[in-house]
């Protein structure tokens, strides 16, 4: 049984009108629109992919800067921590004593110890110029020196 | 259109070299039944034209996804029906606009021998417009397109028994409305 028989007198006719040539043109018109949408979609895809790549690169560069900054900060903190430690260590220990500086004698004895070619009178003059302390030092040096001849000292 | 012709058309569309040619042939074959299916649901010609184009643009874009599990016309009707549903969701005033169109059509019917029959056609459409969305779709597919309940089931993803019930209630409501308007 045809469904149109459910409503006799009405059938399948519709009261709607369609513009002339509508069906003649709609296929080509739709194909053009479909291709245009495909082109737009391809452009949007390229743009979005470029944006995604750029955003990824920016994120990588930003992270790189962050890591670099953190490393520098760590180095600074580490350096600051080490410096007070060295100060503390040096403060804990007694300061290193300075070695006594032996001032050179006013009269350089080595110069006084001239070669034997100098006359005895010159030597006596030199010895006469020495102070008592200097003579005592000189005597101590002679005693300590293993290479001196006792006979000279006896003279 | 037999299945072998449909398969040939789809193979043309899926081949990039013959896609446009296959698309035009497919559209020329199915544009009228799909257009009138849409027009009966949305009433406005401009809306029907937009939805018809969207339907076939989807076919152009997603032809590769059609696996051949249903007939081509079932697939096309399904896309068109879904596009109509989207249209109803997006345009909340579509029914008001459709009623304005049919009221105007009633007002435009001139004195002629066909006045009563023309008016009856318009009132018949007004009665269908008052149906719930699903009943309206089922009624149109069964009454105008004379599709089987199995085919309608593939289009609307609903059981055959539910569709039979929908059609029965739709018919009753239409008759009641026509009696009231008489």
GROMACS .gro file of C-alpha atoms in nm:
model
  337
    1UNK     CA    1   0.000   0.000   0.000
    2UNK     CA    2   0.149   0.334  -0.100
    3UNK     CA    3   0.188   0.575   0.182
    4UNK     CA    4   0.023   0.849  -0.021
    5UNK     CA    5  -0.299   0.660   0.015
    6UNK     CA    6  -0.293   0.744   0.384
    7UNK     CA    7  -0.403   1.092   0.287
    8UNK     CA    8  -0.620   1.070  -0.020
    9UNK     CA    9  -0.669   1.393  -0.207
   10UNK     CA   10  -0.330   1.525  -0.104
   11UNK     CA   11  -0.080   1.287  -0.259
   12UNK     CA   12   0.284   1.383  -0.275
   13UNK     CA   13   0.257   1.724  -0.435
   14UNK     CA   14   0.429   2.006  -0.255
   15UNK     CA   15   0.326   2.372  -0.249
   16UNK     CA   16   0.688   2.492  -0.275
   17UNK     CA   17   0.850   2.658  -0.577
   18UNK     CA   18   1.208   2.633  -0.700
   19UNK     CA   19   1.390   2.911  -0.889
   20UNK     CA   20   1.448   2.852  -1.258
   21UNK     CA   21   1.779   2.687  -1.353
   22UNK     CA   22   1.846   2.610  -0.988
   23UNK     CA   23   1.909   2.243  -1.048
   24UNK     CA   24   2.111   2.317  -1.363
   25UNK     CA   25   2.361   2.532  -1.178
   26UNK     CA   26   2.377   2.384  -0.831
   27UNK     CA   27   2.621   2.100  -0.911
   28UNK     CA   28   2.898   2.320  -1.054
   29UNK     CA   29   2.836   2.581  -0.787
   30UNK     CA   30   2.869   2.323  -0.511
   31UNK     CA   31   3.188   2.174  -0.659
   32UNK     CA   32   3.349   2.519  -0.673
   33UNK     CA   33   3.254   2.585  -0.313
   34UNK     CA   34   3.393   2.245  -0.206
   35UNK     CA   35   3.728   2.313  -0.373
   36UNK     CA   36   3.743   2.662  -0.226
   37UNK     CA   37   3.684   2.522   0.124
   38UNK     CA   38   3.956   2.264   0.066
   39UNK     CA   39   4.203   2.538  -0.033
   40UNK     CA   40   4.109   2.749   0.271
   41UNK     CA   41   4.147   2.448   0.494
   42UNK     CA   42   4.493   2.374   0.351
   43UNK     CA   43   4.601   2.735   0.413
   44UNK     CA   44   4.467   2.725   0.768
   45UNK     CA   45   4.656   2.400   0.827
   46UNK     CA   46   4.983   2.551   0.706
   47UNK     CA   47   4.934   2.857   0.924
   48UNK     CA   48   4.849   2.650   1.232
   49UNK     CA   49   5.148   2.421   1.174
   50UNK     CA   50   5.378   2.722   1.137
   51UNK     CA   51   5.240   2.872   1.456
   52UNK     CA   52   5.288   2.541   1.636
   53UNK     CA   53   5.650   2.513   1.518
   54UNK     CA   54   5.722   2.874   1.613
   55UNK     CA   55   5.563   2.827   1.954
   56UNK     CA   56   5.766   2.510   2.011
   57UNK     CA   57   6.091   2.686   1.917
   58UNK     CA   58   6.005   2.980   2.139
   59UNK     CA   59   5.935   2.743   2.425
   60UNK     CA   60   6.268   2.564   2.373
   61UNK     CA   61   6.460   2.894   2.363
   62UNK     CA   62   6.277   3.020   2.670
   63UNK     CA   63   6.354   2.700   2.858
   64UNK     CA   64   6.714   2.729   2.752
   65UNK     CA   65   6.736   3.078   2.897
   66UNK     CA   66   6.568   2.962   3.215
   67UNK     CA   67   6.811   2.674   3.257
   68UNK     CA   68   7.107   2.899   3.183
   69UNK     CA   69   6.989   3.156   3.436
   70UNK     CA   70   6.938   2.887   3.696
   71UNK     CA   71   7.289   2.754   3.638
   72UNK     CA   72   7.438   3.101   3.679
   73UNK     CA   73   7.237   3.156   3.992
   74UNK     CA   74   7.356   2.823   4.127
   75UNK     CA   75   7.717   2.916   4.053
   76UNK     CA   76   7.678   3.248   4.231
   77UNK     CA   77   7.519   3.082   4.531
   78UNK     CA   78   7.794   2.819   4.538
   79UNK     CA   79   8.063   3.088   4.519
   80UNK     CA   80   7.902   3.282   4.800
   81UNK     CA   81   7.888   2.972   5.013
   82UNK     CA   82   8.256   2.888   4.953
   83UNK     CA   83   8.387   3.241   5.034
   84UNK     CA   84   8.255   3.260   5.390
   85UNK     CA   85   8.392   2.910   5.451
   86UNK     CA   86   8.745   3.009   5.356
   87UNK     CA   87   8.715   3.317   5.573
   88UNK     CA   88   8.592   3.105   5.861
   89UNK     CA   89   8.879   2.861   5.816
   90UNK     CA   90   9.135   3.140   5.813
   91UNK     CA   91   8.981   3.302   6.119
   92UNK     CA   92   8.982   2.977   6.306
   93UNK     CA   93   9.352   2.926   6.252
   94UNK     CA   94   9.603   3.155   6.408
   95UNK     CA   95   9.739   3.400   6.170
   96UNK     CA   96  10.062   3.287   6.018
   97UNK     CA   97  10.351   3.443   6.191
   98UNK     CA   98  10.569   3.651   5.982
   99UNK     CA   99  10.919   3.532   5.969
  100UNK     CA  100  11.143   3.775   6.144
  101UNK     CA  101  11.310   3.986   5.894
  102UNK     CA  102  11.673   4.001   5.963
  103UNK     CA  103  11.781   4.341   5.885
  104UNK     CA  104  12.104   4.350   5.712
  105UNK     CA  105  12.386   4.467   5.936
  106UNK     CA  106  12.493   4.818   5.894
  107UNK     CA  107  12.831   4.700   5.793
  108UNK     CA  108  12.809   4.404   5.573
  109UNK     CA  109  13.036   4.144   5.726
  110UNK     CA  110  13.068   3.956   5.400
  111UNK     CA  111  13.230   4.256   5.254
  112UNK     CA  112  13.452   4.262   5.551
  113UNK     CA  113  13.555   3.911   5.477
  114UNK     CA  114  13.768   4.021   5.196
  115UNK     CA  115  14.017   3.793   5.024
  116UNK     CA  116  14.348   3.730   5.205
  117UNK     CA  117  14.518   3.965   4.969
  118UNK     CA  118  14.388   4.249   5.190
  119UNK     CA  119  14.642   4.358   5.438
  120UNK     CA  120  14.622   4.280   5.804
  121UNK     CA  121  14.604   4.646   5.881
  122UNK     CA  122  14.287   4.676   5.678
  123UNK     CA  123  14.133   4.388   5.866
  124UNK     CA  124  14.226   4.548   6.198
  125UNK     CA  125  14.061   4.867   6.084
  126UNK     CA  126  13.749   4.675   5.990
  127UNK     CA  127  13.736   4.496   6.319
  128UNK     CA  128  13.785   4.821   6.501
  129UNK     CA  129  13.476   4.956   6.335
  130UNK     CA  130  13.255   4.669   6.457
  131UNK     CA  131  13.044   4.704   6.767
  132UNK     CA  132  13.063   4.460   7.057
  133UNK     CA  133  12.750   4.281   6.950
  134UNK     CA  134  12.873   4.246   6.595
  135UNK     CA  135  13.202   4.105   6.721
  136UNK     CA  136  13.013   3.850   6.932
  137UNK     CA  137  12.803   3.747   6.631
  138UNK     CA  138  13.117   3.716   6.425
  139UNK     CA  139  13.280   3.501   6.686
  140UNK     CA  140  12.971   3.276   6.705
  141UNK     CA  141  12.976   3.236   6.332
  142UNK     CA  142  13.341   3.131   6.336
  143UNK     CA  143  13.278   2.877   6.603
  144UNK     CA  144  12.983   2.728   6.410
  145UNK     CA  145  13.160   2.718   6.079
  146UNK     CA  146  13.310   2.369   6.032
  147UNK     CA  147  13.543   2.482   5.759
  148UNK     CA  148  13.740   2.735   5.955
  149UNK     CA  149  14.101   2.649   6.064
  150UNK     CA  150  14.166   2.653   6.438
  151UNK     CA  151  14.503   2.785   6.379
  152UNK     CA  152  14.360   3.103   6.236
  153UNK     CA  153  14.134   3.142   6.535
  154UNK     CA  154  14.431   3.085   6.764
  155UNK     CA  155  14.610   3.367   6.586
  156UNK     CA  156   2.052   0.413  -0.942
  157UNK     CA  157   2.183   0.061  -0.899
  158UNK     CA  158   2.464  -0.041  -0.670
  159UNK     CA  159   2.717  -0.104  -0.943
  160UNK     CA  160   2.669   0.250  -1.074
  161UNK     CA  161   2.706   0.383  -0.721
  162UNK     CA  162   3.025   0.185  -0.672
  163UNK     CA  163   3.162   0.323  -0.999
  164UNK     CA  164   3.077   0.679  -0.897
  165UNK     CA  165   3.243   0.635  -0.560
  166UNK     CA  166   3.555   0.491  -0.717
  167UNK     CA  167   3.570   0.796  -0.945
  168UNK     CA  168   3.539   1.031  -0.645
  169UNK     CA  169   3.803   0.846  -0.444
  170UNK     CA  170   4.051   0.868  -0.732
  171UNK     CA  171   4.215   1.215  -0.723
  172UNK     CA  172   4.244   1.216  -1.102
  173UNK     CA  173   3.869   1.177  -1.153
  174UNK     CA  174   3.737   1.319  -0.826
  175UNK     CA  175   3.566   1.624  -0.975
  176UNK     CA  176   3.407   1.432  -1.259
  177UNK     CA  177   3.277   1.162  -1.025
  178UNK     CA  178   3.147   1.422  -0.783
  179UNK     CA  179   2.949   1.604  -1.051
  180UNK     CA  180   2.795   1.279  -1.173
  181UNK     CA  181   2.701   1.178  -0.818
  182UNK     CA  182   2.545   1.514  -0.749
  183UNK     CA  183   2.353   1.517  -1.074
  184UNK     CA  184   2.208   1.176  -0.980
  185UNK     CA  185   2.099   1.258  -0.627
  186UNK     CA  186   2.059   1.636  -0.604
  187UNK     CA  187   1.681   1.642  -0.659
  188UNK     CA  188   1.573   1.376  -0.407
  189UNK     CA  189   1.817   1.511  -0.148
  190UNK     CA  190   1.706   1.871  -0.211
  191UNK     CA  191   1.337   1.790  -0.167
  192UNK     CA  192   1.407   1.585   0.146
  193UNK     CA  193   1.580   1.890   0.291
  194UNK     CA  194   1.321   2.135   0.162
  195UNK     CA  195   1.035   1.946   0.320
  196UNK     CA  196   1.212   1.971   0.656
  197UNK     CA  197   1.330   2.333   0.648
  198UNK     CA  198   1.065   2.486   0.413
  199UNK     CA  199   1.283   2.784   0.308
  200UNK     CA  200   1.450   2.745  -0.035
  201UNK     CA  201   1.757   2.945   0.072
  202UNK     CA  202   1.812   2.722   0.375
  203UNK     CA  203   1.754   2.413   0.165
  204UNK     CA  204   2.013   2.529  -0.091
  205UNK     CA  205   2.274   2.590   0.182
  206UNK     CA  206   2.213   2.255   0.346
  207UNK     CA  207   2.218   2.077   0.010
  208UNK     CA  208   2.559   2.226  -0.066
  209UNK     CA  209   2.692   2.142   0.281
  210UNK     CA  210   2.571   1.785   0.234
  211UNK     CA  211   2.759   1.734  -0.089
  212UNK     CA  212   3.066   1.926   0.029
  213UNK     CA  213   3.085   1.672   0.310
  214UNK     CA  214   3.064   1.399   0.046
  215UNK     CA  215   3.351   1.564  -0.144
  216UNK     CA  216   3.565   1.587   0.170
  217UNK     CA  217   3.486   1.253   0.330
  218UNK     CA  218   3.426   1.024   0.032
  219UNK     CA  219   3.729   0.818   0.136
  220UNK     CA  220   3.566   0.741   0.470
  221UNK     CA  221   3.263   0.574   0.310
  222UNK     CA  222   3.320   0.201   0.351
  223UNK     CA  223   3.024   0.081   0.146
  224UNK     CA  224   2.847  -0.076   0.444
  225UNK     CA  225   2.523   0.091   0.333
  226UNK     CA  226   2.386   0.210   0.004
  227UNK     CA  227   2.508   0.539  -0.132
  228UNK     CA  228   2.167   0.709  -0.118
  229UNK     CA  229   2.127   0.594   0.245
  230UNK     CA  230   2.463   0.753   0.321
  231UNK     CA  231   2.361   1.075   0.143
  232UNK     CA  232   2.025   1.092   0.319
  233UNK     CA  233   2.199   1.040   0.652
  234UNK     CA  234   2.439   1.329   0.589
  235UNK     CA  235   2.154   1.553   0.474
  236UNK     CA  236   1.940   1.464   0.778
  237UNK     CA  237   2.229   1.538   1.013
  238UNK     CA  238   2.288   1.872   0.844
  239UNK     CA  239   1.919   1.956   0.889
  240UNK     CA  240   1.947   1.868   1.259
  241UNK     CA  241   2.246   2.101   1.290
  242UNK     CA  242   2.043   2.371   1.118
  243UNK     CA  243   1.758   2.332   1.368
  244UNK     CA  244   2.001   2.352   1.661
  245UNK     CA  245   2.176   2.658   1.523
  246UNK     CA  246   1.865   2.851   1.419
  247UNK     CA  247   1.617   2.856   1.707
  248UNK     CA  248   1.368   3.063   1.506
  249UNK     CA  249   1.361   2.835   1.205
  250UNK     CA  250   1.010   2.704   1.289
  251UNK     CA  251   0.870   3.054   1.328
  252UNK     CA  252   1.018   3.147   0.990
  253UNK     CA  253   0.878   2.829   0.832
  254UNK     CA  254   0.530   2.905   0.966
  255UNK     CA  255   0.555   3.259   0.829
  256UNK     CA  256   0.638   3.114   0.489
  257UNK     CA  257   0.343   2.874   0.488
  258UNK     CA  258   0.107   3.143   0.619
  259UNK     CA  259   0.218   3.367   0.337
  260UNK     CA  260   0.164   3.086   0.091
  261UNK     CA  261  -0.191   3.046   0.217
  262UNK     CA  262  -0.242   3.417   0.177
  263UNK     CA  263  -0.104   3.410  -0.177
  264UNK     CA  264  -0.340   3.140  -0.300
  265UNK     CA  265  -0.565   3.319  -0.547
  266UNK     CA  266  -0.915   3.242  -0.644
  267UNK     CA  267  -0.893   2.948  -0.877
  268UNK     CA  268  -1.033   2.607  -0.925
  269UNK     CA  269  -0.736   2.470  -0.745
  270UNK     CA  270  -0.770   2.696  -0.442
  271UNK     CA  271  -0.894   2.426  -0.207
  272UNK     CA  272  -0.636   2.174  -0.321
  273UNK     CA  273  -0.355   2.430  -0.298
  274UNK     CA  274  -0.468   2.538   0.046
  275UNK     CA  275  -0.493   2.176   0.154
  276UNK     CA  276  -0.136   2.119   0.041
  277UNK     CA  277  -0.018   2.412   0.250
  278UNK     CA  278  -0.215   2.303   0.555
  279UNK     CA  279  -0.077   1.956   0.514
  280UNK     CA  280   0.275   2.102   0.534
  281UNK     CA  281   0.178   2.311   0.834
  282UNK     CA  282   0.054   1.997   1.009
  283UNK     CA  283   0.385   1.822   0.938
  284UNK     CA  284   0.577   2.125   1.071
  285UNK     CA  285   0.396   2.093   1.403
  286UNK     CA  286   0.529   1.741   1.456
  287UNK     CA  287   0.829   1.674   1.681
  288UNK     CA  288   1.153   1.669   1.486
  289UNK     CA  289   1.199   1.292   1.474
  290UNK     CA  290   0.838   1.220   1.382
  291UNK     CA  291   0.858   1.481   1.108
  292UNK     CA  292   1.168   1.321   0.959
  293UNK     CA  293   1.027   0.969   0.978
  294UNK     CA  294   0.698   1.077   0.827
  295UNK     CA  295   0.865   1.256   0.533
  296UNK     CA  296   1.102   0.967   0.456
  297UNK     CA  297   0.820   0.715   0.468
  298UNK     CA  298   0.542   0.918   0.305
  299UNK     CA  299   0.726   1.118   0.037
  300UNK     CA  300   1.043   0.914  -0.031
  301UNK     CA  301   0.868   0.579   0.025
  302UNK     CA  302   1.171   0.432   0.194
  303UNK     CA  303   1.143   0.105   0.384
  304UNK     CA  304   1.163   0.111   0.762
  305UNK     CA  305   1.495  -0.077   0.734
  306UNK     CA  306   1.638   0.196   0.513
  307UNK     CA  307   1.502   0.470   0.742
  308UNK     CA  308   1.658   0.281   1.033
  309UNK     CA  309   2.001   0.313   0.868
  310UNK     CA  310   1.947   0.683   0.805
  311UNK     CA  311   1.823   0.774   1.150
  312UNK     CA  312   1.999   0.509   1.355
  313UNK     CA  313   1.675   0.400   1.517
  314UNK     CA  314   1.500   0.065   1.550
  315UNK     CA  315   1.230  -0.038   1.302
  316UNK     CA  316   0.964  -0.069   1.571
  317UNK     CA  317   1.037   0.280   1.702
  318UNK     CA  318   1.011   0.417   1.350
  319UNK     CA  319   0.677   0.245   1.292
  320UNK     CA  320   0.547   0.396   1.614
  321UNK     CA  321   0.676   0.738   1.512
  322UNK     CA  322   0.503   0.718   1.176
  323UNK     CA  323   0.177   0.605   1.331
  324UNK     CA  324   0.165   0.891   1.582
  325UNK     CA  325   0.270   1.141   1.316
  326UNK     CA  326  -0.012   1.035   1.085
  327UNK     CA  327  -0.265   1.061   1.365
  328UNK     CA  328  -0.156   1.412   1.459
  329UNK     CA  329  -0.169   1.528   1.097
  330UNK     CA  330  -0.520   1.394   1.050
  331UNK     CA  331  -0.632   1.561   1.370
  332UNK     CA  332  -0.486   1.894   1.261
  333UNK     CA  333  -0.649   1.876   0.917
  334UNK     CA  334  -0.986   1.801   1.075
  335UNK     CA  335  -0.946   2.104   1.304
  336UNK     CA  336  -0.853   2.327   1.009
  337UNK     CA  337  -1.135   2.209   0.788
   0.00000   0.00000   0.00000
